[in-house]
mmCIF file of C-alpha atoms in Angstrom:
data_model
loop_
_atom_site.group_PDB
_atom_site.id
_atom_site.type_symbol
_atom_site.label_atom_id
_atom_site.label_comp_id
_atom_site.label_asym_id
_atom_site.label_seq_id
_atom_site.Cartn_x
_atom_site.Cartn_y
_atom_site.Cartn_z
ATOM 1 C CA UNK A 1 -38.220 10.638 2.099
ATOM 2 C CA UNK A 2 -35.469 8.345 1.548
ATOM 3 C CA UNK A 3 -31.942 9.935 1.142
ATOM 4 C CA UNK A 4 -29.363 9.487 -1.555
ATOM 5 C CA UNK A 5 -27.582 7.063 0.130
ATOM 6 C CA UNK A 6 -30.423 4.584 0.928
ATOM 7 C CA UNK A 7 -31.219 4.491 -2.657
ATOM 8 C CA UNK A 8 -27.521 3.778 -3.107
ATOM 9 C CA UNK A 9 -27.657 1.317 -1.353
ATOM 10 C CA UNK A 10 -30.846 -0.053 -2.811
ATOM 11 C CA UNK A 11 -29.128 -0.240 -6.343
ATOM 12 C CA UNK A 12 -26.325 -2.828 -4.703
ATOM 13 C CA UNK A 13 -28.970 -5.329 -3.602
ATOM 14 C CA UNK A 14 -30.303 -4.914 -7.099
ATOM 15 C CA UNK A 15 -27.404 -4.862 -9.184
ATOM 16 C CA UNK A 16 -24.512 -6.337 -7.445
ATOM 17 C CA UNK A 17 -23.560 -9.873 -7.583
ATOM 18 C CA UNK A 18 -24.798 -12.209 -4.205
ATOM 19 C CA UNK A 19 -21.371 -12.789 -3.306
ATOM 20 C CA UNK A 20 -20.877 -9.041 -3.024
ATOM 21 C CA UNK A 21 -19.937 -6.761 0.089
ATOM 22 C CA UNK A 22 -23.283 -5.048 0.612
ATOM 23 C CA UNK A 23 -23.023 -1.176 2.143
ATOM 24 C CA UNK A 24 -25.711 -1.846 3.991
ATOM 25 C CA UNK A 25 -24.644 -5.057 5.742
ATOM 26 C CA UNK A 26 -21.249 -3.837 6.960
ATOM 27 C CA UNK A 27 -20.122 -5.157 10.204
ATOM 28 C CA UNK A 28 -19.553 -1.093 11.401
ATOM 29 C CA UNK A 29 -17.115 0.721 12.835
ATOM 30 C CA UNK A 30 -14.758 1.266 15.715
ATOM 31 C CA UNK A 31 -17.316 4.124 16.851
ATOM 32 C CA UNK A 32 -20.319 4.706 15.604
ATOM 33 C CA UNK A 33 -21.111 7.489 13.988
ATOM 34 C CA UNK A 34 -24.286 9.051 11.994
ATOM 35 C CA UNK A 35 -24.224 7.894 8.487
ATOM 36 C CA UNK A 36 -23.882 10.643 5.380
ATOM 37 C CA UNK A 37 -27.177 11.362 3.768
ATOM 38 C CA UNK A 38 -24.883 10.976 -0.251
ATOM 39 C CA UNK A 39 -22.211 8.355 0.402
ATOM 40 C CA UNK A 40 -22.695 4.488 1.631
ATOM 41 C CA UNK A 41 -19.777 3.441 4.068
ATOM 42 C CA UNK A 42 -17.647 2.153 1.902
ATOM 43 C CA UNK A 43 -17.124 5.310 -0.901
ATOM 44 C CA UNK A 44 -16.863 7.353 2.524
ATOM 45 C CA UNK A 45 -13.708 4.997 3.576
ATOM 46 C CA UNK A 46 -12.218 6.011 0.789
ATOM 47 C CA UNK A 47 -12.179 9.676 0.405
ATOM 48 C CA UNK A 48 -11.258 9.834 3.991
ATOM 49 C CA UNK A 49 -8.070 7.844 2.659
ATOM 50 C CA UNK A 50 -7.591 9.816 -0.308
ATOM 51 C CA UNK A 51 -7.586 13.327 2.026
ATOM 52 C CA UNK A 52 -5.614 11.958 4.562
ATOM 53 C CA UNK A 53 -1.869 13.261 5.269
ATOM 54 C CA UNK A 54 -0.187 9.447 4.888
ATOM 55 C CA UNK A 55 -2.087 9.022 2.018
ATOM 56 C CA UNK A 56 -0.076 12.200 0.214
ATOM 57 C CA UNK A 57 3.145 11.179 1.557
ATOM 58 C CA UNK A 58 3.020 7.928 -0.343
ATOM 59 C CA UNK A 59 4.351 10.535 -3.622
ATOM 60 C CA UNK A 60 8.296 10.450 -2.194
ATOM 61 C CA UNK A 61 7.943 7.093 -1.014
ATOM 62 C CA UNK A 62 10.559 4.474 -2.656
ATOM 63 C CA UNK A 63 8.652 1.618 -4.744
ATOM 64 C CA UNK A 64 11.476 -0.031 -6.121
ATOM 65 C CA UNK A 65 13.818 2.299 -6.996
ATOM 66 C CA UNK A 66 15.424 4.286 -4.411
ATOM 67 C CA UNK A 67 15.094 7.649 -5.397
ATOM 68 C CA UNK A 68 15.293 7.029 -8.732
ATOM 69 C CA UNK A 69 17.051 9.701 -11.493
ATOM 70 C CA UNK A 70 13.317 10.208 -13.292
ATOM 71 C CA UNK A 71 10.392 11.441 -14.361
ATOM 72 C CA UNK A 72 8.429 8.111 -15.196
ATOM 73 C CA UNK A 73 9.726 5.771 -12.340
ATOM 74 C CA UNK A 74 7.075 4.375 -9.999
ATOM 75 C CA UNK A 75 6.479 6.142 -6.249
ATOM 76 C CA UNK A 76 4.467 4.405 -3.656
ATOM 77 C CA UNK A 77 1.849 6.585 -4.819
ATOM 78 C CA UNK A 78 1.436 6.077 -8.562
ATOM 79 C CA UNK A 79 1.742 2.049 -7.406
ATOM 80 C CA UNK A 80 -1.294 2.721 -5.538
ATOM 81 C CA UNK A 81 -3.276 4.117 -7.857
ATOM 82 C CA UNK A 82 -2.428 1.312 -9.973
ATOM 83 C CA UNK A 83 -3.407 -1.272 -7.530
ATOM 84 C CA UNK A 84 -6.553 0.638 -7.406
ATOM 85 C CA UNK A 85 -7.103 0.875 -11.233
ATOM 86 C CA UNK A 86 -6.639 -2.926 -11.122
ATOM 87 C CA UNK A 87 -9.088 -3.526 -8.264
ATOM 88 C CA UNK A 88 -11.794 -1.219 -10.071
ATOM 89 C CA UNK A 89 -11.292 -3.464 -12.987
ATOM 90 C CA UNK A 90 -12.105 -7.086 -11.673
ATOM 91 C CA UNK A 91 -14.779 -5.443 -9.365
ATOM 92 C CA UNK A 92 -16.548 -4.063 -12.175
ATOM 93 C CA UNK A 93 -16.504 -7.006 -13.976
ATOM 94 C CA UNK A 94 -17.657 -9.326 -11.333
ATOM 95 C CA UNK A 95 -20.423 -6.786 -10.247
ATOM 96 C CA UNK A 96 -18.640 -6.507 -6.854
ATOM 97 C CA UNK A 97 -18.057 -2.971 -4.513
ATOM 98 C CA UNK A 98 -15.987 -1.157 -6.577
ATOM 99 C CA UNK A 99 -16.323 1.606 -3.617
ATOM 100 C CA UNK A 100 -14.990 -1.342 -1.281
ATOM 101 C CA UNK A 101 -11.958 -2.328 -3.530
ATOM 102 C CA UNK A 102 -11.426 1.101 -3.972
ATOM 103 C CA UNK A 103 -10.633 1.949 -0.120
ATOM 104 C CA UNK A 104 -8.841 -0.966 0.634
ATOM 105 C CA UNK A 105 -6.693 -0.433 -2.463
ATOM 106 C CA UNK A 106 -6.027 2.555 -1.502
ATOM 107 C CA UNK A 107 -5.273 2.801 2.013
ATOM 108 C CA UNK A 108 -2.888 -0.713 1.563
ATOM 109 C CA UNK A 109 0.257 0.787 1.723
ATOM 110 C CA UNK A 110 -0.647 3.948 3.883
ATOM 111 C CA UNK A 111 1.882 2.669 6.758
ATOM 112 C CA UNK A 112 4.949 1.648 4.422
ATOM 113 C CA UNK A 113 8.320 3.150 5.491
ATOM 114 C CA UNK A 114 10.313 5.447 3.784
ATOM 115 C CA UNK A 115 12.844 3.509 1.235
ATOM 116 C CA UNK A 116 9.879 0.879 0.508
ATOM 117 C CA UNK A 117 11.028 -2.649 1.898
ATOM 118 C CA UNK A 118 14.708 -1.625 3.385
ATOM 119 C CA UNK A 119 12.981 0.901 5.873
ATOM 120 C CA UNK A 120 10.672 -1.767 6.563
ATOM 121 C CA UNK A 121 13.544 -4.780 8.161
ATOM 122 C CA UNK A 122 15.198 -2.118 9.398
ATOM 123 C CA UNK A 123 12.560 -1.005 12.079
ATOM 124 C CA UNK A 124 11.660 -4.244 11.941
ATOM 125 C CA UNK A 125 15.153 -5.380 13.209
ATOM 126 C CA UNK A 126 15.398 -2.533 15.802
ATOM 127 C CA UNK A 127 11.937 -2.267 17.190
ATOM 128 C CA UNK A 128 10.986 -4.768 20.178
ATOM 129 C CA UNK A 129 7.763 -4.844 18.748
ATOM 130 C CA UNK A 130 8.125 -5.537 15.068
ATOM 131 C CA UNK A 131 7.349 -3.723 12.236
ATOM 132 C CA UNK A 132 5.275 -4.827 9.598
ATOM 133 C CA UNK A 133 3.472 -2.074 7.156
ATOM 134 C CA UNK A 134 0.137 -3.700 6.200
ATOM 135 C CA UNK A 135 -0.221 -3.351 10.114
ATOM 136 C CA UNK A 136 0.788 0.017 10.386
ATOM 137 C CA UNK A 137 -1.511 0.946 7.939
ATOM 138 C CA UNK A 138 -4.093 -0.248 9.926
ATOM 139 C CA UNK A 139 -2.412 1.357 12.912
ATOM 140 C CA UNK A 140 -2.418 4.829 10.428
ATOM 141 C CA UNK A 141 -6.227 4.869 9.745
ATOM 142 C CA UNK A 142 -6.863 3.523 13.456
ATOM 143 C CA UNK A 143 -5.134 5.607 15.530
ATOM 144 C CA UNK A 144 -2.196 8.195 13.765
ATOM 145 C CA UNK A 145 -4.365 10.057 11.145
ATOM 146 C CA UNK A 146 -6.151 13.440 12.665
ATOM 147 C CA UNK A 147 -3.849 13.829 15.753
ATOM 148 C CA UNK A 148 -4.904 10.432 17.200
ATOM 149 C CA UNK A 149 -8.076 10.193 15.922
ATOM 150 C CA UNK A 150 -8.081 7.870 13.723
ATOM 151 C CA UNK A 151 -10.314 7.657 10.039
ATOM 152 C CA UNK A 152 -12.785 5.255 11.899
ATOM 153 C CA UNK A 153 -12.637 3.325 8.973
ATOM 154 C CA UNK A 154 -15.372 0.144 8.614
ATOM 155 C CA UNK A 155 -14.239 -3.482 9.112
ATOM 156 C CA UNK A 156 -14.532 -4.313 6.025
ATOM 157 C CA UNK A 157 -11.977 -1.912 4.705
ATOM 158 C CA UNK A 158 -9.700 -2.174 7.547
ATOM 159 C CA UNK A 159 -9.434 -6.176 7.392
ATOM 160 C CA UNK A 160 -8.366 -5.768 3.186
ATOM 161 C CA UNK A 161 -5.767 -3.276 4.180
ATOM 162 C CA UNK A 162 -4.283 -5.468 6.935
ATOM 163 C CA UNK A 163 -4.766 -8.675 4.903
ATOM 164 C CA UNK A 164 -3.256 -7.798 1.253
ATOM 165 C CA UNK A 165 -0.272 -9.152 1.158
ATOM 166 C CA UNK A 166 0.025 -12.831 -0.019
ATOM 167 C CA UNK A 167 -0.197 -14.371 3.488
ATOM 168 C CA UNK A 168 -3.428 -12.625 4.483
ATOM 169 C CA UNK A 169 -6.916 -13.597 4.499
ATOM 170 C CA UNK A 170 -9.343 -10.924 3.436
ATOM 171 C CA UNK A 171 -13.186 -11.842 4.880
ATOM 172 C CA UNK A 172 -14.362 -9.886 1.821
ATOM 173 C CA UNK A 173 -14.156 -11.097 -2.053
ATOM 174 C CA UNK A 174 -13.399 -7.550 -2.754
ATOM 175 C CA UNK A 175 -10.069 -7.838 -0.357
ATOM 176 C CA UNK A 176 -9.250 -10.861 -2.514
ATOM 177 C CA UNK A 177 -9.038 -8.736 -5.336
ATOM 178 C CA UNK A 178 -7.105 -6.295 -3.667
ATOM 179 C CA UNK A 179 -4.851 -8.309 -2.417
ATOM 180 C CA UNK A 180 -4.162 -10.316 -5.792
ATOM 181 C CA UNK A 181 -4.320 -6.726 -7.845
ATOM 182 C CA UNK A 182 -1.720 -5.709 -5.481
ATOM 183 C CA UNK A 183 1.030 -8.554 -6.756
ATOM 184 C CA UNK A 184 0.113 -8.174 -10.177
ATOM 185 C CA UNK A 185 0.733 -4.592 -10.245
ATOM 186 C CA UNK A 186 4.164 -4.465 -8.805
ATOM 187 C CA UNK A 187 4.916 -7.327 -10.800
ATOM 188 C CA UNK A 188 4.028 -5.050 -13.820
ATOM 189 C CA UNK A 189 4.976 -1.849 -13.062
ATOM 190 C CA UNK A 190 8.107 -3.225 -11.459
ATOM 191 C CA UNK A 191 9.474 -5.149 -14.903
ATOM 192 C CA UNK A 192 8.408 -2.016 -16.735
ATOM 193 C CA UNK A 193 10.348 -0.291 -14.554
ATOM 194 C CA UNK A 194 13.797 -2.186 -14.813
ATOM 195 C CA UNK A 195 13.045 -2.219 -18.375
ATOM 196 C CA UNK A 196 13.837 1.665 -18.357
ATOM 197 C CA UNK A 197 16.288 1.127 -16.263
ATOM 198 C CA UNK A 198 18.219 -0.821 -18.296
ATOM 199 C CA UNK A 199 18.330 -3.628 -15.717
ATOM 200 C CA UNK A 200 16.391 -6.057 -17.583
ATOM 201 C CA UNK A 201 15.361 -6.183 -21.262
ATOM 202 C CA UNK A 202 12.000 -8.154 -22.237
ATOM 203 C CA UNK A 203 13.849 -11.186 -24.023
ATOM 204 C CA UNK A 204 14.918 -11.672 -20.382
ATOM 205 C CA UNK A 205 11.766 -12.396 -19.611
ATOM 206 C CA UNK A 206 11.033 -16.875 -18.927
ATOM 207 C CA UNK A 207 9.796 -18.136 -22.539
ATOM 208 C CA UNK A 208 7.274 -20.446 -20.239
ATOM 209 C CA UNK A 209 6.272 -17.096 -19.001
ATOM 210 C CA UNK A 210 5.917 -15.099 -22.584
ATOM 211 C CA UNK A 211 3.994 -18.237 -24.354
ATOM 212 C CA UNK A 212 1.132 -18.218 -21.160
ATOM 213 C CA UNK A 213 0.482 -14.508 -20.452
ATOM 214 C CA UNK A 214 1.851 -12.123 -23.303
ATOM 215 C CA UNK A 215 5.484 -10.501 -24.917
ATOM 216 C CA UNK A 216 5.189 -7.487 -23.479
ATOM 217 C CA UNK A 217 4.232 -5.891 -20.134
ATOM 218 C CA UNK A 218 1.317 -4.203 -20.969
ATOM 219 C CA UNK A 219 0.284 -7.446 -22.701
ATOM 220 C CA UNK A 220 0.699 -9.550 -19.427
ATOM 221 C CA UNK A 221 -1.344 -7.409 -17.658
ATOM 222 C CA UNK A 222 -4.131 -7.483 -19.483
ATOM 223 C CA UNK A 223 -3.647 -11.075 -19.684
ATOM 224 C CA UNK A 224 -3.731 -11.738 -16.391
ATOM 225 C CA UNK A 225 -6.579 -9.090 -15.475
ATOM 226 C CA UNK A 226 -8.725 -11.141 -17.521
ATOM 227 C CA UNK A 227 -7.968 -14.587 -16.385
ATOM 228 C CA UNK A 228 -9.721 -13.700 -12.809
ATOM 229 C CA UNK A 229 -12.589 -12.192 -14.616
ATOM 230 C CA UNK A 230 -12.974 -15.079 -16.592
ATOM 231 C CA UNK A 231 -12.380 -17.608 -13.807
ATOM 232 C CA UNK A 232 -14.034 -15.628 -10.852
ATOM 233 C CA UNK A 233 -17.240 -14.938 -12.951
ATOM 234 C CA UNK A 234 -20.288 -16.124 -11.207
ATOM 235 C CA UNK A 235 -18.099 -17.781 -7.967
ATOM 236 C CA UNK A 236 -17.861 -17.036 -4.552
ATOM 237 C CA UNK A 237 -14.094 -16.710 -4.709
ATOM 238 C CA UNK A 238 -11.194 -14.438 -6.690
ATOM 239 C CA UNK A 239 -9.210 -16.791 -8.937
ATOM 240 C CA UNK A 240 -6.554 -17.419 -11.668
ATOM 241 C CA UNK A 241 -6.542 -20.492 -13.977
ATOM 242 C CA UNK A 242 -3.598 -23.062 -13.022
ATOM 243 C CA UNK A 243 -1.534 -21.962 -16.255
ATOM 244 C CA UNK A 244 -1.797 -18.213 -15.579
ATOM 245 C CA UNK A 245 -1.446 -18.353 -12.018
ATOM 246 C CA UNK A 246 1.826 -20.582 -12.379
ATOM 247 C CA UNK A 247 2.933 -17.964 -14.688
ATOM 248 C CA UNK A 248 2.502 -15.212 -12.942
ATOM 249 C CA UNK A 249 4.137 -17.088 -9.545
ATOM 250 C CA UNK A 250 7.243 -17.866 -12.287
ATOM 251 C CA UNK A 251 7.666 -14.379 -13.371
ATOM 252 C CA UNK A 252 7.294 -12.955 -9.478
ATOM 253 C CA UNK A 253 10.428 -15.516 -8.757
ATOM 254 C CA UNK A 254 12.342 -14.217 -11.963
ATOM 255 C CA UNK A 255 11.593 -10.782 -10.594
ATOM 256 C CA UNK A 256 13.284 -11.387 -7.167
ATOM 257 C CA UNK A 257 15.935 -13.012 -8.649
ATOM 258 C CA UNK A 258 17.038 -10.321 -11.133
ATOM 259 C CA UNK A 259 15.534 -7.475 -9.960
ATOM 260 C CA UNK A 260 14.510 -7.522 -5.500
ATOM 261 C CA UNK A 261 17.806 -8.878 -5.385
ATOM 262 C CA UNK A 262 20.303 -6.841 -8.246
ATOM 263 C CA UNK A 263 23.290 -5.299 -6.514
ATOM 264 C CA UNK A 264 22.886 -2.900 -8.966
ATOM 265 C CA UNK A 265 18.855 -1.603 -8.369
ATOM 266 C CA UNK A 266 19.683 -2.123 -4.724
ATOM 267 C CA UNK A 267 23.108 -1.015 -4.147
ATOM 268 C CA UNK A 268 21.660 2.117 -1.360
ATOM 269 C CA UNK A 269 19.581 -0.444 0.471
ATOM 270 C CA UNK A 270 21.933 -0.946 3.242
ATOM 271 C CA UNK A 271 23.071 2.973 3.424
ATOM 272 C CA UNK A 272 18.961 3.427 3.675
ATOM 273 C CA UNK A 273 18.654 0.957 6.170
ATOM 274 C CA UNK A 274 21.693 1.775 8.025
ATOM 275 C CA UNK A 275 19.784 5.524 8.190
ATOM 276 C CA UNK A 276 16.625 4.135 9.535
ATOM 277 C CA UNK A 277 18.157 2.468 12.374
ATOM 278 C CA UNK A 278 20.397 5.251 13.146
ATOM 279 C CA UNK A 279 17.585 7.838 13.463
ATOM 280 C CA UNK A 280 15.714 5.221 15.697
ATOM 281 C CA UNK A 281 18.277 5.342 18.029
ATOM 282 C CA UNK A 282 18.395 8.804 18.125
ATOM 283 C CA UNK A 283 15.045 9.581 18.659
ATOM 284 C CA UNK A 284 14.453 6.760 20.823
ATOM 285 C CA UNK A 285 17.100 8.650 22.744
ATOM 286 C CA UNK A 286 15.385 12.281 22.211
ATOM 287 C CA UNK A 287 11.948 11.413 22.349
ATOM 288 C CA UNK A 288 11.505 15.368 22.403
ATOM 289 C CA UNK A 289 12.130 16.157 19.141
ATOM 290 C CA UNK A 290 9.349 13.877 17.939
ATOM 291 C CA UNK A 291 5.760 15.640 16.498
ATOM 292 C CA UNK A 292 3.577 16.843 19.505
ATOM 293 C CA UNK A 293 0.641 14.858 18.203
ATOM 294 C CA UNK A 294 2.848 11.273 18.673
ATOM 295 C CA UNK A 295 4.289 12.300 21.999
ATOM 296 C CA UNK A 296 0.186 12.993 22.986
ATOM 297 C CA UNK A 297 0.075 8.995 22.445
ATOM 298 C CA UNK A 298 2.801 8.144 24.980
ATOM 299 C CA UNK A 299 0.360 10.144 27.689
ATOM 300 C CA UNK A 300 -2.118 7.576 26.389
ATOM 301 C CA UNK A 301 0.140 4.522 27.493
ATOM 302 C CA UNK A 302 1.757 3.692 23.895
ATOM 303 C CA UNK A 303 5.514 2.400 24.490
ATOM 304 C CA UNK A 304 8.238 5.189 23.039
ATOM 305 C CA UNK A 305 9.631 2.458 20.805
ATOM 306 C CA UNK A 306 6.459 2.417 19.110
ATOM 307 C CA UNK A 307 6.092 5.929 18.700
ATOM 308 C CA UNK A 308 9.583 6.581 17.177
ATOM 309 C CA UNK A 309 8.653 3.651 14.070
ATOM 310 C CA UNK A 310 5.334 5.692 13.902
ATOM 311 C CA UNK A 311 7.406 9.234 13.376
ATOM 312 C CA UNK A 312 10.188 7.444 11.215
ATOM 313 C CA UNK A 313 7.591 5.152 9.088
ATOM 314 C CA UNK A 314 5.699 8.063 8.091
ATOM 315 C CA UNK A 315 8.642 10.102 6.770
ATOM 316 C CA UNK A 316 8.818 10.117 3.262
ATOM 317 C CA UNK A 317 12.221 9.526 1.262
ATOM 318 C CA UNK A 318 13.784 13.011 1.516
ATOM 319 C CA UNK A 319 12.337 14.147 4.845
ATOM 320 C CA UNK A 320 14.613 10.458 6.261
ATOM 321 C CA UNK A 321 17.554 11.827 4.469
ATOM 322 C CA UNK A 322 17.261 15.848 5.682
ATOM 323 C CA UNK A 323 16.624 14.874 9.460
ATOM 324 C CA UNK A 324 19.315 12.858 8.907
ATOM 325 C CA UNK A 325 21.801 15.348 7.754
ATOM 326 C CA UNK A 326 20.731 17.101 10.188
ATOM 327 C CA UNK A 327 21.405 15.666 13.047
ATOM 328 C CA UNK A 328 24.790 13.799 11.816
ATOM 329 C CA UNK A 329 25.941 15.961 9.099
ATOM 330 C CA UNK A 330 28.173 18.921 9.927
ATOM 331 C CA UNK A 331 27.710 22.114 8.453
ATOM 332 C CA UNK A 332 30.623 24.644 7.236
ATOM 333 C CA UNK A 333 30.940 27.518 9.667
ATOM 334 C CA UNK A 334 30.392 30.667 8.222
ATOM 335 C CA UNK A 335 30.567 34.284 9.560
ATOM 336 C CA UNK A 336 27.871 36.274 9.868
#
């Protein structure tokens, strides 16, 4: 009797597009394992991302806004899910694996530092190794998730998570997607955002921009959400139209300009970078004090300067700050 699964998988060589990422035909994993009688590989990826520890830390993880004075201000998290509301979108649309665009989406930003892009340089300025997150993410679901274990995730997913950011070259139509839902949701969220903020206001926003892909943000994303449909349909690539795509490159530049860059939005940066490296060097120097499970890897042959960005890059916003205090921050003496 066939299970579940096999007639899961028998509905994607039916259904799906022919330029889709076929359960069946993944490339595997790092072990091999017995597959689950319900789930193909792909919608298994992803609810071992969505139980694992990283994966809930991304909730007090800086977007944009460090720390921000709010209820409706984007985390790490929420920009996640919106990445993956994106991807679900287009994959839909182009009968492509949602399941696939789903994990990768995701698990993207699973090894992003505390204090988004400023803990980022900063353990990439101190570390001999470099620190970039889309590779600690892979590094996360490869090794540092289940006290070493790793997820075991498939190729497939693991190559979209290392390969979303602009540079990168997913092997998968559905990492394209991710990796272009991924820009035009922090593009979005992030104007929305300094719209509350008061940093921008939407007649800021390029006319060139407004006249191409929409007045308001909701409006742009839409806009641009349908351009790949429309453009991707029936092709064995993910792709904007020239017009939109300039657009959307114009309003990303007017973004760094007046927001990446504002004194005022990033006026903690440096005092959040400044922290990073400063608890580097301490641990780095107390190699003790870091979690049991990470010090198990060291026994394994991984270099100590590795293992302190793997404690510190997991740490969310407010666990940085409270080891912080205290180890540095003296306390008033009391009697007892």
């Amino acid at each position: 009797m066939t299970t579940i699964r096999e007639n899961l998988e028998k509905w994607e060589e039916v259904y799906l597009s022919p330029y889709a990422s076929l359960s069946k035909n993944s490339l595997g994993r790092l072990r091999d394992e017995e597959p689950c009688d319900i789930r193909p590989v792909f919608q298994r990826d992803r609810d071992r991302i969505l139980h694992c520890k990283a994966f809930r830390r991304l909730k007090d993880k800086t977007q944009v806004f460090l720390a921000p004075q709010g209820d409706h201000y984007r985390t790490r998290l929420t920009h996640t899910l919106e990445v993956s509301q994106n991807a679900r979108t287009i994959a839909k649309a182009l009968r492509l694996n949602e399941d696939l665009v789903e994990a990768i989406a995701l698990g993207h930003d699973l090894g992003h530092t505390p204090f988004g892009h400023a803990g980022e340089r900063a353990l990439n300025k101190v570390c001999p190794y470099g620190f970039e997150h889309s590779e600690q993410s892979v590094r996360c679901v490869d090794i540092l998730e289940k006290d070493g274990q790793g997820l075991n995730l498939t190729f497939e997913v693991r190559d979209g998570i290392r390969n979303h950011q602009t540079k990168g070259n997913p092997a998968t139509l559905e990492g394209k997607i991710v990796r272009l839902s991924d820009k035009i949701a922090y593009i979005h969220h992030d104007c929305d955002d300094a719209i509350r903020a008061g940093i921008l206001r939407e007649e800021d926003i390029p006319k060139q921009v407004q006249e191409v892909a929409g007045r308001t943000t909701g409006e742009r994303l839409d806009h641009f959400i349908h351009d790949i449909v429309t453009n991707s349909f029936g092709k064995n690539d993910i792709c904007m139209s020239p017009p939109v795509e300039d657009a959307m490159k114009k309003l990303r530049s007017f973004m760094f300009e007046r927001v990446y860059t504002n004194q005022q939005a990033k006026s903690e940066e440096g005092k959040a970078e400044l922290l990073v490296e400063t608890l580097y060097d301490y641990y780095l120097h107390h190699i003790d004090k870091i979690s049991g499970e990470l010090l198990v890897l060291m026994e394994r042959g991984e270099a100590k300067e590795r293992i302190c960005c793997d404690y510190i890059g997991a740490m969310t916003d407010r666990f940085a700050i409270a080891q912080y205090e205290e180890i540095y921050i003296p306390k008033c003496w009391t009697v007892k």
